[in-house]
């Protein structure tokens, strides 16, 4: 180790300017292009939010109508892509498949690499749109079912549930699924978004950049927290076990999943919305078990933290897994759904990076040996 | 634009410690794990250098024998991968295919993600080894030929030429190809290697990280310089045209490709070796046209630069394209060959990143709007 100081993981280091996302951690607010997430969830669907992220402003009716038609016309998968999905080994993770498919897709779409934000990436939205079709097709094949062609009349979220099950989801379920995509569409310079920007900075394609970002999101330190929350919920089993479980876990200095966030000092605004959806779905199912377990965990956790004088709140992952489960979605799709949503944000960052680009080339601090001589192999 | 200062492209910012590579730009020296590139090219083959990069030390005979057998046993492609290659649209770039295949490969290899340098990535070398088979198979299919199964008795470089043509290359050609891979195996924190480290920092798989790095190398600001050099050579046509071409190009303030390097102030040590190989191959072919054109360009360029008092030397890309062409390799494979070689370095960086990991999460400088309100779409 050397004595030269630097910031590991580039913590606190500014990597670029951005106008896409503002996380106001102090006040528990999240903004996309200046609009609060609450406002967007209330008034827009995922396709409209995608337009906002890619163009920097909300569309008028004419703009939105043509954008939406274009997105919906891009939903279906070509035969070779479907074969890739079918042949992907069964025991492997769909994130590996997603990363591969997005890079492969670029071969099937007419696109240019342009050193300009005014490239045609906004017109070739397959890398955003088809992710949901790939995820649904993966699940269909894996469970021994056939491919379901996407609908053009459903919202992005509703269509995803339709392609999973073959049945149109209820109005509530479709809206919640679509809103979940909005809530995960963007969140600043996390590792996957930063990956997309680094790849974009070489003036590679949008597909290359988004494929790379999927690889980063697959990492266990990045995606996957809501899977772990549901493992916790399953372990707890009943609401009455929750407080004891939390106290034991904290006594043993282990982590309670879905609690706290690097940036939010107040409650994660996405968690507030997710909690409400979980309540609505629990009510519709007439089954409040997940909801009550989670609320008991939250309560017990808060009590313990208040003793220490440092309040820690649930983040979006705390409630999203239970929401997905009540929507009938298997756990292995949780991180792929994150990718489906975040693809819009990644593409927005790719475009922004190109507007005022410099290739990322940080320095390494050399700590290795110097001037060694190769000894012939038979003398080693 | 804001007044807060930061370094665009992270120029000059230390991103991590590394012991893998030292570029001594002042003296025109390049070291892998403390060994100079000249020493390595003289004494080792690409497989041995790969061992060095992955383990930090050169192998003894027993270690090398088992490592080499393992690498060679991993060369062949499975049927679904071959189908992916065959079905990849003809007009698209093989780098997109490579990025996709490496992510897909992970499904076909038993591997674990471990937050440790002692993971089994060194044992699952498909992501390094099979790249050359994918590139060769791509070229075979593209030109209407069949797949050639890899040989186990040839070096990595010789086997690549064998899989391209179906004939064992001569001793000289095989050795030069293998050395070209050594010369491109590693070069510090460029954008693709940095991409691999960012993805690895999330504790994703080696395959995810290398696939992402391929996406970065595909960018026109990163790979591809030797393609542009050969376009220049073809435009010049004859050695006698070279000086005039260089003078016109500089008068018009356009760029002469393959000249100068961000880091090297002396001649790029890889260029010195490449020039020698180009001479040897030209001698064998009895055709010095490329060699003489390039030497004339170098001379004319140097004369002009000396007038300005700032010497600029050729870099590795200046000679490598001509070397590849005399080896019978089509231009579209130049950047894929770069990826085949650099995969060893990428994997070494993935392992090093994991040894002392922190997830990369730089900051964005927010320059966007605040507190906008969504106006209903029909009023926009």
XYZ file of C-alpha atoms in Angstrom, chain A residues 1-2 4 6 8-22 31 33-36 39-40 43-44 48 57-61 64 80 83-84 87-89 92 96-97 99-100 103-104 106-108 111 113 189-191 194-195 198-199 201-205 208 211-212 215-216 218-222 262 356-374 377-378 380, chain B residues 1-2 4 6 8-22 31 33-36 39-40 43-44 48 57-61 64 80 83-84 87-89 92 96-97 99-100 103-104 106-108 111 113 189-191 194-195 198-199 201-205 208 211-212 215-216 218-222 262 356-374 377-378 380:
196
model
C 0.000 0.000 0.000
C 1.206 3.446 -0.826
C -0.450 8.670 -1.894
C -6.897 8.814 -3.379
C -11.291 4.318 -3.242
C -14.291 3.544 -5.407
C -14.085 7.223 -6.478
C -16.227 8.047 -3.463
C -16.972 11.764 -3.372
C -15.196 12.321 -6.694
C -17.177 14.194 -9.344
C -17.099 12.208 -12.581
C -19.269 14.439 -14.769
C -22.036 17.022 -14.836
C -25.584 15.770 -15.173
C -29.037 17.264 -15.422
C -30.915 13.948 -15.443
C -31.438 13.082 -11.819
C -31.385 14.812 -8.460
C -36.351 14.138 -9.180
C -35.278 16.133 -15.022
C -36.581 18.385 -12.268
C -39.904 16.555 -11.733
C -40.498 14.776 -8.435
C -45.621 13.796 -9.491
C -44.412 11.517 -12.289
C -49.469 11.674 -13.911
C -47.313 9.661 -16.321
C -43.816 8.975 -20.934
C -38.868 17.395 -21.289
C -42.323 15.833 -21.165
C -43.951 15.271 -24.554
C -47.114 16.905 -25.846
C -49.901 14.635 -27.100
C -46.090 11.150 -27.088
C -32.621 -15.863 -33.385
C -33.554 -19.204 -29.814
C -30.748 -17.655 -27.714
C -30.896 -22.375 -25.417
C -29.557 -20.462 -22.451
C -28.670 -23.040 -19.800
C -28.022 -19.733 -15.066
C -26.272 -12.963 -17.939
C -28.736 -13.631 -20.717
C -26.398 -8.671 -20.973
C -25.739 -10.955 -23.914
C -25.230 -6.661 -27.252
C -26.520 -9.154 -29.812
C -27.380 -4.321 -31.994
C -26.790 -6.601 -34.956
C -30.520 -6.648 -35.676
C -28.052 2.145 -35.891
C -22.518 5.444 -33.619
C -24.320 7.778 -10.864
C -24.535 4.325 -9.355
C -22.052 1.716 -10.617
C -21.381 4.970 -14.421
C -20.427 1.859 -16.429
C -17.637 5.002 -19.340
C -18.490 2.722 -22.273
C -17.321 7.805 -23.565
C -15.359 5.643 -26.015
C -18.081 6.394 -28.606
C -19.322 2.852 -28.648
C -22.973 2.010 -29.403
C -22.738 -1.842 -25.954
C -25.251 -4.323 -22.125
C -22.238 -3.369 -20.024
C -23.314 -6.638 -16.274
C -22.666 -4.167 -13.460
C -25.828 -8.133 -11.901
C -23.161 -7.695 -9.211
C -24.193 -8.759 -5.741
C -23.246 -5.337 -4.304
C -25.584 -3.575 -6.731
C -26.224 5.683 1.235
C -19.961 16.873 -23.881
C -17.711 13.854 -24.031
C -14.245 13.058 -22.838
C -13.114 9.440 -22.727
C -12.705 8.119 -19.166
C -9.073 7.313 -18.475
C -8.236 7.621 -14.800
C -4.778 6.874 -13.435
C -3.582 3.813 -11.577
C -1.269 4.182 -8.622
C 1.501 1.726 -9.453
C 2.401 -0.438 -6.473
C 4.087 -3.343 -8.268
C 7.624 -4.482 -8.787
C 10.158 -2.972 -11.162
C 12.846 -4.246 -13.485
C 12.542 -7.968 -13.039
C 14.309 -10.266 -15.480
C 12.714 -13.296 -17.076
C 11.352 -21.617 -17.491
C 13.559 -24.658 -16.864
C 12.380 -21.481 -12.278
C -21.976 24.718 -16.900
C -21.040 25.113 -13.303
C -17.238 23.672 -9.449
C -13.586 18.561 -11.538
C -13.424 15.583 -17.079
C -12.921 11.974 -18.089
C -11.264 11.547 -14.657
C -8.027 12.679 -16.264
C -5.217 12.600 -13.717
C -7.523 11.121 -11.058
C -6.253 7.975 -9.335
C -8.975 5.321 -9.470
C -7.151 2.448 -7.732
C -3.798 0.912 -6.912
C -2.401 -1.624 -9.338
C 0.644 -3.821 -9.604
C -0.170 -5.269 -13.028
C 1.249 -2.810 -15.501
C 3.771 0.008 -15.558
C 6.283 -3.653 -17.995
C 4.208 -7.444 -13.435
C 7.674 -5.878 -13.436
C 8.939 -7.640 -16.593
C 9.703 -5.565 -19.678
C 11.975 -9.616 -22.266
C 8.540 -11.266 -22.314
C 11.208 -15.637 -23.748
C 7.495 -16.359 -23.325
C 2.729 -17.899 -20.307
C 4.531 -14.449 -11.354
C 5.864 -16.593 -14.171
C 5.074 -20.317 -13.887
C 7.567 -23.114 -13.463
C 7.430 -25.988 -15.936
C 2.804 -23.943 -16.980
C -25.369 -22.847 -29.436
C -25.223 -20.878 -34.004
C -25.160 -17.391 -32.443
C -26.939 -16.078 -37.196
C -25.306 -12.753 -36.395
C -26.275 -10.360 -39.174
C -22.585 -5.974 -38.329
C -20.846 -6.578 -30.986
C -20.883 -10.329 -31.421
C -19.479 -8.690 -26.374
C -22.608 -10.775 -26.607
C -21.799 -12.725 -21.578
C -23.629 -15.737 -22.983
C -21.063 -17.593 -18.635
C -24.152 -19.756 -18.888
C -22.068 -22.599 -20.277
C -18.356 -20.528 -12.170
C -18.962 -15.067 -8.118
C -6.218 1.870 -16.892
C -7.522 2.648 -20.345
C -11.301 2.971 -20.747
C -11.448 0.661 -16.262
C -14.864 -0.573 -17.420
C -16.059 -0.894 -12.452
C -18.210 -3.899 -13.357
C -16.413 -3.788 -8.303
C -20.101 -4.680 -8.061
C -19.028 -8.341 -7.581
C -20.418 -9.419 -10.875
C -18.896 -12.316 -12.841
C -19.882 -9.779 -17.239
C -18.067 -8.525 -21.958
C -18.507 -4.933 -20.765
C -18.143 -2.928 -25.428
C -15.798 -0.118 -24.406
C -15.482 -1.160 -29.604
C -15.753 2.615 -29.225
C -14.179 4.619 -32.020
C -12.042 6.607 -29.534
C -10.528 3.406 -28.144
C -0.859 10.030 -24.592
C -9.263 -4.929 -2.224
C -12.650 -3.904 -3.512
C -14.865 -0.913 -3.117
C -17.776 -0.420 -5.490
C -17.272 2.519 -7.871
C -19.814 5.227 -7.196
C -18.546 8.657 -8.169
C -20.647 11.791 -7.794
C -22.478 13.738 -10.459
C -22.433 17.493 -10.410
C -26.121 18.347 -10.750
C -26.706 21.063 -13.319
C -30.390 20.444 -14.060
C -33.619 22.129 -13.177
C -35.410 21.948 -9.849
C -38.981 21.660 -8.662
C -40.854 21.509 -11.909
C -44.515 20.496 -11.881
C -46.055 18.028 -14.270
C -50.433 16.171 -21.233
C -53.471 17.749 -22.914
C -48.715 20.933 -22.904
